[in-house]
CSV table of C-alpha atoms in Angstrom, one decimal:
chain,number,residue,atom,x,y,z
A,1,MET,CA,101.7,68.6,113.8
A,2,ASN,CA,99.7,71.2,112.4
A,3,VAL,CA,101.2,74.6,112.1
A,4,PHE,CA,98.6,76.4,114.1
A,5,ILE,CA,97.2,75.4,117.6
A,6,GLU,CA,93.4,75.0,117.5
A,7,PRO,CA,92.4,78.6,119.4
A,8,ILE,CA,94.4,80.4,116.8
A,9,GLY,CA,93.7,78.0,113.8
A,10,LYS,CA,89.8,78.8,114.4
A,11,LEU,CA,90.2,82.8,114.4
A,12,ILE,CA,92.5,82.7,111.2
A,13,ASN,CA,89.9,80.5,109.8
A,14,GLN,CA,86.8,83.1,110.6
A,15,PHE,CA,89.0,86.1,109.2
A,16,THR,CA,89.1,84.4,106.1
A,17,LYS,CA,85.3,84.8,105.8
A,18,LEU,CA,85.6,88.4,105.1
A,19,PRO,CA,85.5,89.9,101.7
A,20,GLY,CA,89.2,89.9,100.0
A,21,VAL,CA,90.9,88.3,103.5
A,22,GLY,CA,93.2,85.5,102.5
A,23,ALA,CA,95.2,82.9,104.7
A,24,LYS,CA,98.2,85.3,105.1
A,25,THR,CA,96.2,88.6,106.1
A,26,ALA,CA,93.8,86.5,108.5
A,27,GLN,CA,97.1,85.0,110.3
A,28,ARG,CA,98.2,88.8,110.9
A,29,TYR,CA,94.8,89.7,112.3
A,30,ALA,CA,94.6,86.9,114.4
A,31,TYR,CA,98.3,87.3,116.0
A,32,LYS,CA,97.0,91.5,116.5
A,33,VAL,CA,93.8,89.9,118.5
A,34,ILE,CA,96.2,87.6,120.5
A,35,ASN,CA,98.2,90.9,121.3
A,36,MET,CA,95.3,93.0,122.1
A,37,THR,CA,94.5,93.2,125.8
A,38,GLU,CA,91.6,91.4,127.7
A,39,GLU,CA,89.1,93.9,127.5
A,40,ASP,CA,89.7,94.9,123.7
A,41,ALA,CA,89.2,91.6,122.5
A,42,ALA,CA,86.3,91.4,124.6
A,43,GLU,CA,84.8,95.1,123.1
A,44,PHE,CA,85.7,93.6,119.5
A,45,ALA,CA,83.8,90.4,120.2
A,46,GLU,CA,80.8,92.1,121.6
A,47,SER,CA,80.7,94.9,118.8
A,48,ILE,CA,80.2,91.9,116.3
A,49,LEU,CA,77.4,90.5,118.3
A,50,ASN,CA,75.7,93.5,118.8
A,51,ALA,CA,76.0,94.5,114.9
A,52,LYS,CA,74.3,91.1,114.2
A,53,ARG,CA,71.7,91.9,117.4
A,54,LEU,CA,70.6,95.2,117.0
A,55,VAL,CA,70.7,96.3,113.5
A,56,HIS,CA,68.1,95.0,111.1
A,57,TYR,CA,66.0,96.5,108.3
A,58,CYS,CA,64.1,99.5,108.6
A,59,LYS,CA,60.3,98.7,107.9
A,60,VAL,CA,59.9,101.8,105.4
A,61,CYS,CA,62.8,101.8,103.4
A,62,GLY,CA,64.7,98.7,104.1
A,63,ASN,CA,68.1,100.6,104.8
A,64,PHE,CA,69.8,99.3,108.0
A,65,THR,CA,68.9,100.8,111.4
A,66,ASP,CA,68.9,99.8,114.6
A,67,LYS,CA,65.4,101.7,115.3
A,68,ASP,CA,61.9,100.8,113.8
A,69,VAL,CA,62.1,103.5,111.5
A,70,CYS,CA,65.4,104.4,110.4
A,71,ASP,CA,66.3,108.2,110.6
A,72,VAL,CA,66.3,109.2,107.2
A,73,CYS,CA,62.9,107.9,106.9
A,74,ALA,CA,61.9,109.8,110.1
A,75,THR,CA,63.1,112.8,109.5
A,76,ARG,CA,63.6,113.8,105.7
A,77,ASP,CA,62.0,115.2,102.7
A,78,ASN,CA,59.7,112.0,101.9
A,79,SER,CA,58.7,113.5,98.5
A,80,VAL,CA,61.9,112.2,96.6
A,81,ILE,CA,62.9,108.8,96.8
A,82,CYS,CA,66.2,107.5,95.6
A,83,VAL,CA,65.9,103.7,94.8
A,84,VAL,CA,69.0,101.7,95.3
A,85,LYS,CA,70.3,98.1,95.2
A,86,GLU,CA,71.7,97.6,98.5
A,87,PRO,CA,72.4,99.0,102.0
A,88,LYS,CA,76.0,100.1,100.8
A,89,ASP,CA,74.6,102.2,98.0
A,90,VAL,CA,73.0,104.3,100.7
A,91,LEU,CA,76.0,105.0,102.1
A,92,ALA,CA,78.1,105.8,98.8
A,93,MET,CA,74.9,108.3,98.5
A,94,GLU,CA,75.0,109.8,101.6
A,95,LYS,CA,78.8,110.5,101.4
A,96,ALA,CA,78.2,112.9,98.4
A,97,HIS,CA,76.2,115.0,101.2
A,98,GLU,CA,74.0,116.5,98.3
A,99,PHE,CA,70.6,114.3,98.6
A,100,LYS,CA,67.9,115.4,100.9
A,101,GLY,CA,65.2,113.1,100.4
A,102,VAL,CA,64.8,109.3,101.3
A,103,TYR,CA,65.9,106.0,100.4
A,104,HIS,CA,64.3,102.8,99.0
A,105,VAL,CA,66.6,99.5,99.1
A,106,LEU,CA,65.4,97.0,96.7
A,107,HIS,CA,67.6,94.5,98.1
A,108,GLY,CA,68.8,93.1,95.0
A,109,THR,CA,68.0,93.9,91.2
A,110,ILE,CA,66.1,91.7,88.6
A,111,SER,CA,68.3,89.4,86.7
A,112,PRO,CA,66.9,86.3,85.1
A,113,MET,CA,70.0,84.8,84.6
A,114,ASP,CA,69.9,84.2,88.5
A,115,GLY,CA,66.4,83.5,88.9
A,116,ILE,CA,65.7,86.9,90.6
A,117,THR,CA,62.3,88.2,89.2
A,118,PRO,CA,60.6,91.3,90.2
A,119,ASN,CA,58.5,89.5,92.8
A,120,ASP,CA,62.1,88.9,94.7
A,121,ILE,CA,62.9,92.1,95.1
A,122,ARG,CA,61.5,95.2,97.2
A,123,ILE,CA,59.4,96.7,94.0
A,124,LYS,CA,55.9,96.0,95.8
A,125,GLU,CA,57.1,97.9,98.8
A,126,LEU,CA,57.8,101.0,97.0
A,127,LEU,CA,54.6,101.0,94.9
A,128,GLU,CA,53.0,101.0,98.1
A,129,ARG,CA,54.7,103.8,99.8
A,130,ILE,CA,54.2,105.5,96.7
A,131,SER,CA,50.1,104.7,96.7
A,132,GLN,CA,50.1,106.2,100.2
A,133,GLY,CA,50.6,109.5,98.2
A,134,GLY,CA,53.2,112.6,98.6
A,135,VAL,CA,55.9,111.4,96.1
A,136,LYS,CA,57.0,113.5,93.5
A,137,GLU,CA,59.9,112.1,92.3
A,138,VAL,CA,61.8,108.8,92.2
A,139,ILE,CA,65.5,109.0,91.3
A,140,MET,CA,66.5,105.3,90.2
A,141,ALA,CA,70.4,104.9,91.3
A,142,THR,CA,70.6,101.2,90.4
A,143,ASN,CA,74.2,100.6,89.3
A,144,PRO,CA,74.8,101.1,85.4
A,145,ASP,CA,75.2,97.0,84.9
A,146,VAL,CA,72.7,95.2,83.1
A,147,GLU,CA,70.6,94.1,85.8
A,148,GLY,CA,70.4,97.7,87.2
A,149,GLU,CA,69.6,99.2,84.2
A,150,ALA,CA,67.1,96.7,83.3
A,151,THR,CA,65.7,97.2,86.8
A,152,ALA,CA,65.6,100.9,86.4
A,153,MET,CA,63.8,100.6,83.2
A,154,TYR,CA,61.2,98.1,84.5
A,155,ILE,CA,60.5,100.4,87.9
A,156,SER,CA,60.1,103.3,85.7
A,157,SER,CA,57.6,101.6,83.5
A,158,LEU,CA,55.5,100.7,86.5
A,159,LEU,CA,55.5,104.4,87.7
A,160,LYS,CA,55.2,106.7,84.7
A,161,PRO,CA,51.4,105.5,84.3
A,162,LEU,CA,51.1,106.8,88.1
A,163,GLY,CA,52.1,110.7,87.0
A,164,ILE,CA,55.3,110.2,89.0
A,165,LYS,CA,58.4,111.9,87.8
A,166,VAL,CA,61.3,108.9,87.1
A,167,THR,CA,64.9,110.2,87.0
A,168,ARG,CA,67.9,108.1,86.6
A,169,LEU,CA,71.9,109.3,88.1
A,170,ALA,CA,73.7,110.9,85.2
A,171,HIS,CA,76.7,108.5,83.6
A,172,GLY,CA,79.9,110.1,82.4
A,173,ILE,CA,83.4,110.5,82.7
A,174,PRO,CA,84.0,110.4,86.9
A,175,ILE,CA,85.2,113.7,88.2
A,176,GLY,CA,89.0,113.6,88.9
A,177,SER,CA,89.9,110.4,86.5
A,178,GLU,CA,91.7,110.9,83.4
A,179,LEU,CA,89.9,110.8,79.9
A,180,GLU,CA,92.7,108.2,78.9
A,181,TYR,CA,91.5,105.6,81.5
A,182,ALA,CA,87.8,105.8,81.0
A,183,ASP,CA,86.2,103.1,79.2
A,184,GLU,CA,84.7,103.1,75.5
A,185,ILE,CA,81.3,102.6,76.7
A,186,THR,CA,81.4,105.3,79.9
A,187,ILE,CA,83.0,107.7,76.8
A,188,SER,CA,80.3,106.9,74.2
A,189,ARG,CA,77.5,107.8,76.9
A,190,ALA,CA,79.4,110.8,78.2
A,191,LEU,CA,79.4,111.8,74.4
A,192,LEU,CA,75.4,111.1,73.9
A,193,ASP,CA,74.7,113.0,77.4
A,194,ARG,CA,76.8,116.0,76.5
A,195,LYS,CA,75.7,119.2,77.9
A,196,GLU,CA,76.1,122.9,76.2
A,197,LEU,CA,78.0,125.1,78.3
B,1,MET,CA,73.0,113.3,111.3
B,2,ASN,CA,75.8,110.4,111.4
B,3,VAL,CA,76.3,108.4,108.1
B,4,PHE,CA,76.4,105.1,110.0
B,5,ILE,CA,74.4,103.9,112.9
B,6,GLU,CA,75.9,103.1,116.4
B,7,PRO,CA,76.2,99.5,116.1
B,8,ILE,CA,77.8,99.4,112.8
B,9,GLY,CA,80.0,102.8,113.8
B,10,LYS,CA,81.6,100.4,116.7
B,11,LEU,CA,81.9,97.6,114.6
B,12,ILE,CA,83.9,99.4,111.8
B,13,ASN,CA,85.7,101.3,114.2
B,14,GLN,CA,86.9,97.8,115.8
B,15,PHE,CA,88.0,96.5,112.7
B,16,THR,CA,90.6,99.5,111.8
B,17,LYS,CA,92.3,98.4,114.9
B,18,LEU,CA,93.3,95.4,112.9
B,19,PRO,CA,96.7,95.8,110.8
B,20,GLY,CA,96.6,97.5,107.5
B,21,VAL,CA,92.7,98.3,107.5
B,22,GLY,CA,91.2,101.4,106.8
B,23,ALA,CA,87.9,102.9,106.9
B,24,LYS,CA,86.9,101.5,103.4
B,25,THR,CA,87.9,97.9,104.3
B,26,ALA,CA,86.6,97.9,107.8
B,27,GLN,CA,83.0,99.0,106.4
B,28,ARG,CA,83.1,95.9,104.0
B,29,TYR,CA,84.2,93.8,107.0
B,30,ALA,CA,81.2,95.0,109.2
B,31,TYR,CA,78.6,94.7,106.1
B,32,LYS,CA,79.7,91.4,105.8
B,33,VAL,CA,79.4,90.7,109.3
B,34,ILE,CA,75.6,91.8,109.2
B,35,ASN,CA,75.0,89.6,106.4
B,36,MET,CA,76.1,86.4,108.2
B,37,THR,CA,73.7,84.2,109.8
B,38,GLU,CA,73.2,84.7,113.8
B,39,GLU,CA,75.3,81.7,114.4
B,40,ASP,CA,78.1,82.6,112.3
B,41,ALA,CA,78.5,86.1,113.7
B,42,ALA,CA,78.4,84.3,117.2
B,43,GLU,CA,80.8,81.8,116.0
B,44,PHE,CA,83.0,84.6,114.8
B,45,ALA,CA,82.9,86.6,118.4
B,46,GLU,CA,83.7,83.6,119.9
B,47,SER,CA,86.5,82.6,118.5
B,48,ILE,CA,88.1,85.9,119.4
B,49,LEU,CA,87.4,85.4,123.0
B,50,ASN,CA,88.6,82.0,123.2
B,51,ALA,CA,92.1,83.1,121.1
B,52,LYS,CA,92.4,85.5,123.8
B,53,ARG,CA,91.3,83.3,126.6
B,54,LEU,CA,93.1,80.1,125.7
B,55,VAL,CA,96.3,81.2,124.1
B,56,HIS,CA,99.4,82.2,126.5
B,57,TYR,CA,102.9,81.5,126.1
B,58,CYS,CA,104.8,78.1,126.5
B,59,LYS,CA,106.5,78.4,129.7
B,60,VAL,CA,109.5,76.5,127.8
B,61,CYS,CA,109.9,78.4,124.4
B,62,GLY,CA,108.0,81.5,124.9
B,63,ASN,CA,105.8,80.6,121.7
B,64,PHE,CA,102.0,80.7,121.9
B,65,THR,CA,100.5,77.6,123.1
B,66,ASP,CA,97.2,76.5,124.6
B,67,LYS,CA,99.0,73.9,127.0
B,68,ASP,CA,101.3,74.2,129.6
B,69,VAL,CA,104.3,73.1,127.4
B,70,CYS,CA,103.7,73.6,123.7
B,71,ASP,CA,103.7,70.6,121.1
B,72,VAL,CA,107.1,71.5,119.6
B,73,CYS,CA,108.8,71.8,122.9
B,74,ALA,CA,107.1,68.2,124.1
B,75,THR,CA,107.5,66.5,121.2
B,76,ARG,CA,110.8,67.2,119.2
B,77,ASP,CA,114.8,67.1,119.3
B,78,ASN,CA,115.7,69.3,122.2
B,79,SER,CA,119.5,69.3,121.1
B,80,VAL,CA,118.9,72.2,118.5
B,81,ILE,CA,117.7,75.4,119.6
B,82,CYS,CA,116.3,78.0,116.8
B,83,VAL,CA,116.1,81.6,118.3
B,84,VAL,CA,113.8,83.9,116.9
B,85,LYS,CA,112.1,87.4,117.8
B,86,GLU,CA,108.5,86.8,117.8
B,87,PRO,CA,106.1,83.9,117.8
B,88,LYS,CA,105.2,84.5,114.0
B,89,ASP,CA,108.8,83.9,113.1
B,90,VAL,CA,108.4,80.3,114.5
B,91,LEU,CA,105.2,80.0,112.0
B,92,ALA,CA,107.5,81.2,109.2
B,93,MET,CA,110.2,78.6,110.3
B,94,GLU,CA,107.5,75.8,110.6
B,95,LYS,CA,106.0,76.3,107.2
B,96,ALA,CA,109.6,75.7,105.6
B,97,HIS,CA,109.1,72.1,106.9
B,98,GLU,CA,113.0,71.9,107.3
B,99,PHE,CA,113.7,72.5,111.1
B,100,LYS,CA,113.4,69.6,113.3
B,101,GLY,CA,114.4,71.1,116.6
B,102,VAL,CA,112.6,73.1,119.2
B,103,TYR,CA,112.6,77.3,119.5
B,104,HIS,CA,112.9,80.0,122.1
B,105,VAL,CA,111.7,83.3,121.2
B,106,LEU,CA,113.2,86.4,122.6
B,107,HIS,CA,109.8,88.4,122.6
B,108,GLY,CA,111.9,91.3,120.9
B,109,THR,CA,115.4,92.1,120.1
B,110,ILE,CA,118.0,94.6,121.9
B,111,SER,CA,117.5,97.8,120.4
B,112,PRO,CA,119.1,100.9,122.6
B,113,MET,CA,117.3,103.5,120.5
B,114,ASP,CA,113.9,101.9,121.9
B,115,GLY,CA,115.3,101.4,125.1
B,116,ILE,CA,115.2,97.8,124.9
B,117,THR,CA,118.5,95.9,126.9
B,118,PRO,CA,119.4,92.3,126.7
B,119,ASN,CA,117.3,92.4,130.3
B,120,ASP,CA,114.3,93.2,128.6
B,121,ILE,CA,114.2,90.1,126.2
B,122,ARG,CA,114.1,86.3,126.8
B,123,ILE,CA,117.8,85.8,126.9
B,124,LYS,CA,117.8,84.7,130.8
B,125,GLU,CA,115.5,82.0,130.1
B,126,LEU,CA,117.2,81.1,127.1
B,127,LEU,CA,120.7,80.8,129.3
B,128,GLU,CA,118.4,78.6,132.2
B,129,ARG,CA,117.4,76.4,129.1
B,130,ILE,CA,120.6,75.6,128.0
B,131,SER,CA,122.4,75.2,131.7
B,132,GLN,CA,120.1,72.3,132.0
B,133,GLY,CA,122.4,70.7,129.4
B,134,GLY,CA,121.9,68.5,126.3
B,135,VAL,CA,122.1,71.4,123.9
B,136,LYS,CA,124.5,71.0,121.1
B,137,GLU,CA,123.6,73.8,118.8
B,138,VAL,CA,121.7,77.0,118.7
B,139,ILE,CA,120.7,78.5,115.6
B,140,MET,CA,120.4,82.2,115.3
B,141,ALA,CA,117.4,83.1,113.3
B,142,THR,CA,116.5,87.0,114.3
B,143,ASN,CA,116.0,89.3,111.5
B,144,PRO,CA,118.8,90.2,109.2
B,145,ASP,CA,118.4,94.1,110.7
B,146,VAL,CA,120.5,96.1,112.8
B,147,GLU,CA,118.6,95.2,116.1
B,148,GLY,CA,118.9,91.3,115.1
B,149,GLU,CA,122.1,91.3,114.2
B,150,ALA,CA,123.0,93.0,117.3
B,151,THR,CA,120.8,90.5,119.4
B,152,ALA,CA,122.5,87.6,117.5
B,153,MET,CA,126.0,88.7,118.2
B,154,TYR,CA,125.1,89.3,121.7
B,155,ILE,CA,123.8,85.8,122.6
B,156,SER,CA,126.7,84.2,120.4
B,157,SER,CA,129.0,86.1,122.5
B,158,LEU,CA,127.5,84.4,126.0
B,159,LEU,CA,127.3,80.8,124.9
B,160,LYS,CA,130.3,80.4,122.8
B,161,PRO,CA,132.3,80.5,126.2
B,162,LEU,CA,129.9,77.6,127.4
B,163,GLY,CA,131.3,75.3,124.3
B,164,ILE,CA,127.9,75.5,122.4
B,165,LYS,CA,127.7,75.8,118.3
B,166,VAL,CA,126.3,78.6,117.3
B,167,THR,CA,125.2,79.6,113.9
B,168,ARG,CA,123.0,82.2,111.9
B,169,LEU,CA,120.6,81.4,109.3
B,170,ALA,CA,122.4,81.9,105.8
B,171,HIS,CA,121.7,85.5,104.1
B,172,GLY,CA,121.6,85.5,100.0
B,173,ILE,CA,119.2,86.1,97.2
B,174,PRO,CA,116.1,84.8,97.7
B,175,ILE,CA,115.2,81.7,96.0
B,176,GLY,CA,112.7,82.7,92.8
B,177,SER,CA,113.4,86.2,93.0
B,178,GLU,CA,115.6,88.4,90.2
B,179,LEU,CA,119.1,89.4,90.7
B,180,GLU,CA,118.0,93.0,89.4
B,181,TYR,CA,115.6,93.5,92.0
B,182,ALA,CA,117.8,92.4,95.1
B,183,ASP,CA,119.3,95.3,96.7
B,184,GLU,CA,122.9,95.9,97.3
B,185,ILE,CA,123.7,95.0,100.6
B,186,THR,CA,121.9,91.4,99.8
B,187,ILE,CA,123.9,91.1,96.7
B,188,SER,CA,127.5,92.1,98.3
B,189,ARG,CA,126.3,89.6,100.9
B,190,ALA,CA,125.5,86.8,98.7
B,191,LEU,CA,128.8,87.5,96.9
B,192,LEU,CA,131.0,87.0,100.3
B,193,ASP,CA,129.3,84.0,101.5
B,194,ARG,CA,129.4,82.5,98.1
B,195,LYS,CA,129.9,78.5,97.6
B,196,GLU,CA,132.1,76.6,95.3
B,197,LEU,CA,130.0,74.5,93.2
């Protein structure tokens, strides 16, 4: 005899598809759903369908939006473009409340090992945006890993001949962390990029 | 400007209703859903609706089932009843693959502090089951906390006059754990209930 009846087993199975959710957590989530009111469960199910149905990529920057052109592209300073790997990186940037320009989501980084070439990510779209004029600076905010660095260097090599200023997010010791726990590469980078006080 | 567009914000909000899910985890779940295929998202939403629609309480034992009488009640030894607080406790018992009898889910334990009296949990239903005859033993498997112990004692006091054997799950040091980390109450209980080798 199966431990779970079918509808519960199926729901648990669905929850395990979420990142970092194992059998035990999925089971807790499923029991929570069963204890919800009928309306709350319906609302939950609908929010999943709506998120999938209404959300698509902004035709300018490639970030998620429920409009044709996202609010950021429609309302902010178009002369500075911040290039990121994924939509969730836009979120991370926005939470800092520091950047006032617009974004360009590459949807990946160049990775020959995984067969991802410059043609597989949204570099062509970035060049098209820039060819329309008005862009003064492009900030490369791809991750500080091998692929992210390579992608930043590659795009930089395409843009510099066009007279565009290309910058990269600073690397260093994270604010609020302890030097003791910083890895050696971060420390050596922070040392190289040290600033005069 | 809101960081999240509405459909994503709503979905994140729904995920935070799950136990132990904070804003950051809910956000990861939501992005996962958006990256699912249309079919997978539909299946996910449907499994939530189905779990809510098809699952109800077994009219005999009170556990979750999608039938009138659950598979356990319908097929197993009805002479031994294991009494538990909640449906998820049935699951915990079943995973041990040791118990061959049936269950009775109380849906709560007596807790005067929270205003839960014997009339608020399924004790009457338990007595009705027993009055139909054939029950030889009732195993009290409520939690080893104040409410669980009180409920076990109370039910035991009702059943003993009826000539029913009432037992309680053994307490002691958990298998696989270390004595060093066991709390003092568990150790003193394990000492009192020590067995001759």
